[in-house]
Structure formats: C-alpha cells, structure tokens
Amino acid sequence: ANHASISREMSMGAATFIPVPAASLPVVNNSEDFVLDPGDAKLAQKHARWAISALEYDDVNTAIENLQKAIQVLRP
C-alpha cells in the first residue's frame, strides 16, 4: 500500500477509541457459586459478535448497544 491509500483509509471515518481506566469501570460482585446458564452464555456471545460486526462498519452506537445487552444477560 502506498502512502496515499493509507492516508485515504485513515480519513474515511474510522472510530476514535478513548481508553477508559479500569478504576473508573463499575465493580461487579463476583460470586464463586454463580453458574452461567449455557443459553445466556450463547446470547451474550451473539450480542458480542454483533458488536464486533458493527465496529467493522464504524457503527459505534450499535456496538455499544450490543455490548450493553451482552452485559445485561451476564449480570446475575
């Protein structure tokens, strides 16, 4: 790839990622006796895959929505 094509790819609306420090993430109470239902695990994986797919099209809002849905499924 030449420099012109790289510059063009970089300017085509790629999402800007802002790192979030781990300390600012919400704390989840992990219970050692928590057992994840296999159906819930599959549903969370499906939403995570949809989030990844959305990011491939720079659709950040859809990615966030699907990640939030996955988290809701996983929360006890």
JSON list of C-alpha atoms in Angstrom, two decimals:
[
{"chain": "A", "resi": 1, "resn": "ALA", "atom": "CA", "xyz": [0.00, 0.00, 0.00]},
{"chain": "A", "resi": 2, "resn": "ASN", "atom": "CA", "xyz": [1.30, 3.42, -0.82]},
{"chain": "A", "resi": 3, "resn": "HIS", "atom": "CA", "xyz": [1.15, 6.48, 1.39]},
{"chain": "A", "resi": 4, "resn": "ALA", "atom": "CA", "xyz": [-1.83, 8.00, -0.45]},
{"chain": "A", "resi": 5, "resn": "SER", "atom": "CA", "xyz": [-4.03, 4.93, 0.07]},
{"chain": "A", "resi": 6, "resn": "ILE", "atom": "CA", "xyz": [-3.08, 4.71, 3.74]},
{"chain": "A", "resi": 7, "resn": "SER", "atom": "CA", "xyz": [-3.97, 8.38, 4.27]},
{"chain": "A", "resi": 8, "resn": "ARG", "atom": "CA", "xyz": [-7.28, 7.85, 2.46]},
{"chain": "A", "resi": 9, "resn": "GLU", "atom": "CA", "xyz": [-8.11, 4.83, 4.65]},
{"chain": "A", "resi": 10, "resn": "MET", "atom": "CA", "xyz": [-7.30, 6.76, 7.80]},
{"chain": "A", "resi": 11, "resn": "SER", "atom": "CA", "xyz": [-9.57, 9.65, 6.83]},
{"chain": "A", "resi": 12, "resn": "MET", "atom": "CA", "xyz": [-12.61, 7.52, 5.97]},
{"chain": "A", "resi": 13, "resn": "GLY", "atom": "CA", "xyz": [-14.36, 7.99, 9.31]},
{"chain": "A", "resi": 14, "resn": "ALA", "atom": "CA", "xyz": [-12.66, 5.35, 11.41]},
{"chain": "A", "resi": 15, "resn": "ALA", "atom": "CA", "xyz": [-13.87, 5.34, 15.01]},
{"chain": "A", "resi": 16, "resn": "THR", "atom": "CA", "xyz": [-11.78, 7.08, 17.63]},
{"chain": "A", "resi": 17, "resn": "PHE", "atom": "CA", "xyz": [-11.18, 4.89, 20.65]},
{"chain": "A", "resi": 18, "resn": "ILE", "atom": "CA", "xyz": [-10.73, 6.50, 24.02]},
{"chain": "A", "resi": 19, "resn": "PRO", "atom": "CA", "xyz": [-9.21, 4.22, 26.66]},
{"chain": "A", "resi": 20, "resn": "VAL", "atom": "CA", "xyz": [-11.07, 4.06, 29.96]},
{"chain": "A", "resi": 21, "resn": "PRO", "atom": "CA", "xyz": [-9.01, 3.46, 33.10]},
{"chain": "A", "resi": 22, "resn": "ALA", "atom": "CA", "xyz": [-10.01, 0.25, 34.84]},
{"chain": "A", "resi": 23, "resn": "ALA", "atom": "CA", "xyz": [-10.55, 2.16, 38.09]},
{"chain": "A", "resi": 24, "resn": "SER", "atom": "CA", "xyz": [-13.49, 4.02, 36.54]},
{"chain": "A", "resi": 25, "resn": "LEU", "atom": "CA", "xyz": [-15.32, 0.86, 35.47]},
{"chain": "A", "resi": 26, "resn": "PRO", "atom": "CA", "xyz": [-18.21, -0.31, 37.66]},
{"chain": "A", "resi": 27, "resn": "VAL", "atom": "CA", "xyz": [-17.40, -3.03, 40.14]},
{"chain": "A", "resi": 28, "resn": "VAL", "atom": "CA", "xyz": [-19.25, -6.29, 39.66]},
{"chain": "A", "resi": 29, "resn": "ASN", "atom": "CA", "xyz": [-19.74, -8.54, 42.66]},
{"chain": "A", "resi": 30, "resn": "ASN", "atom": "CA", "xyz": [-18.38, -11.90, 41.63]},
{"chain": "A", "resi": 31, "resn": "SER", "atom": "CA", "xyz": [-19.94, -14.80, 43.43]},
{"chain": "A", "resi": 32, "resn": "GLU", "atom": "CA", "xyz": [-17.98, -18.02, 43.45]},
{"chain": "A", "resi": 33, "resn": "ASP", "atom": "CA", "xyz": [-21.22, -20.02, 43.34]},
{"chain": "A", "resi": 34, "resn": "PHE", "atom": "CA", "xyz": [-22.60, -18.16, 40.32]},
{"chain": "A", "resi": 35, "resn": "VAL", "atom": "CA", "xyz": [-23.28, -20.53, 37.42]},
{"chain": "A", "resi": 36, "resn": "LEU", "atom": "CA", "xyz": [-23.82, -19.09, 33.97]},
{"chain": "A", "resi": 37, "resn": "ASP", "atom": "CA", "xyz": [-26.72, -20.63, 32.09]},
{"chain": "A", "resi": 38, "resn": "PRO", "atom": "CA", "xyz": [-25.50, -22.01, 28.73]},
{"chain": "A", "resi": 39, "resn": "GLY", "atom": "CA", "xyz": [-28.35, -20.26, 26.91]},
{"chain": "A", "resi": 40, "resn": "ASP", "atom": "CA", "xyz": [-27.40, -16.94, 28.49]},
{"chain": "A", "resi": 41, "resn": "ALA", "atom": "CA", "xyz": [-23.76, -17.51, 27.53]},
{"chain": "A", "resi": 42, "resn": "LYS", "atom": "CA", "xyz": [-24.77, -18.11, 23.89]},
{"chain": "A", "resi": 43, "resn": "LEU", "atom": "CA", "xyz": [-26.97, -15.00, 23.86]},
{"chain": "A", "resi": 44, "resn": "ALA", "atom": "CA", "xyz": [-24.17, -12.85, 25.33]},
{"chain": "A", "resi": 45, "resn": "GLN", "atom": "CA", "xyz": [-21.76, -14.23, 22.71]},
{"chain": "A", "resi": 46, "resn": "LYS", "atom": "CA", "xyz": [-24.26, -13.41, 19.96]},
{"chain": "A", "resi": 47, "resn": "HIS", "atom": "CA", "xyz": [-24.54, -9.79, 21.13]},
{"chain": "A", "resi": 48, "resn": "ALA", "atom": "CA", "xyz": [-20.74, -9.55, 21.39]},
{"chain": "A", "resi": 49, "resn": "ARG", "atom": "CA", "xyz": [-20.37, -10.83, 17.80]},
{"chain": "A", "resi": 50, "resn": "TRP", "atom": "CA", "xyz": [-22.95, -8.29, 16.62]},
{"chain": "A", "resi": 51, "resn": "ALA", "atom": "CA", "xyz": [-20.95, -5.57, 18.40]},
{"chain": "A", "resi": 52, "resn": "ILE", "atom": "CA", "xyz": [-17.77, -6.65, 16.62]},
{"chain": "A", "resi": 53, "resn": "SER", "atom": "CA", "xyz": [-19.60, -6.67, 13.30]},
{"chain": "A", "resi": 54, "resn": "ALA", "atom": "CA", "xyz": [-20.93, -3.16, 13.94]},
{"chain": "A", "resi": 55, "resn": "LEU", "atom": "CA", "xyz": [-17.40, -1.91, 14.61]},
{"chain": "A", "resi": 56, "resn": "GLU", "atom": "CA", "xyz": [-16.26, -3.31, 11.28]},
{"chain": "A", "resi": 57, "resn": "TYR", "atom": "CA", "xyz": [-18.67, -0.76, 9.74]},
{"chain": "A", "resi": 58, "resn": "ASP", "atom": "CA", "xyz": [-17.66, 2.02, 12.19]},
{"chain": "A", "resi": 59, "resn": "ASP", "atom": "CA", "xyz": [-21.13, 1.84, 13.79]},
{"chain": "A", "resi": 60, "resn": "VAL", "atom": "CA", "xyz": [-20.07, 2.64, 17.32]},
{"chain": "A", "resi": 61, "resn": "ASN", "atom": "CA", "xyz": [-23.58, 3.24, 18.69]},
{"chain": "A", "resi": 62, "resn": "THR", "atom": "CA", "xyz": [-24.80, -0.21, 17.61]},
{"chain": "A", "resi": 63, "resn": "ALA", "atom": "CA", "xyz": [-21.64, -1.77, 19.03]},
{"chain": "A", "resi": 64, "resn": "ILE", "atom": "CA", "xyz": [-22.24, -0.11, 22.39]},
{"chain": "A", "resi": 65, "resn": "GLU", "atom": "CA", "xyz": [-25.90, -1.17, 22.42]},
{"chain": "A", "resi": 66, "resn": "ASN", "atom": "CA", "xyz": [-24.98, -4.79, 21.76]},
{"chain": "A", "resi": 67, "resn": "LEU", "atom": "CA", "xyz": [-22.21, -4.82, 24.35]},
{"chain": "A", "resi": 68, "resn": "GLN", "atom": "CA", "xyz": [-24.64, -3.40, 26.92]},
{"chain": "A", "resi": 69, "resn": "LYS", "atom": "CA", "xyz": [-27.14, -6.13, 26.02]},
{"chain": "A", "resi": 70, "resn": "ALA", "atom": "CA", "xyz": [-24.45, -8.76, 26.47]},
{"chain": "A", "resi": 71, "resn": "ILE", "atom": "CA", "xyz": [-23.55, -7.35, 29.88]},
{"chain": "A", "resi": 72, "resn": "GLN", "atom": "CA", "xyz": [-27.22, -7.34, 30.95]},
{"chain": "A", "resi": 73, "resn": "VAL", "atom": "CA", "xyz": [-27.51, -11.02, 30.01]},
{"chain": "A", "resi": 74, "resn": "LEU", "atom": "CA", "xyz": [-24.40, -11.87, 32.05]},
{"chain": "A", "resi": 75, "resn": "ARG", "atom": "CA", "xyz": [-25.32, -9.95, 35.19]},
{"chain": "A", "resi": 76, "resn": "PRO", "atom": "CA", "xyz": [-26.83, -12.15, 37.92]}
]
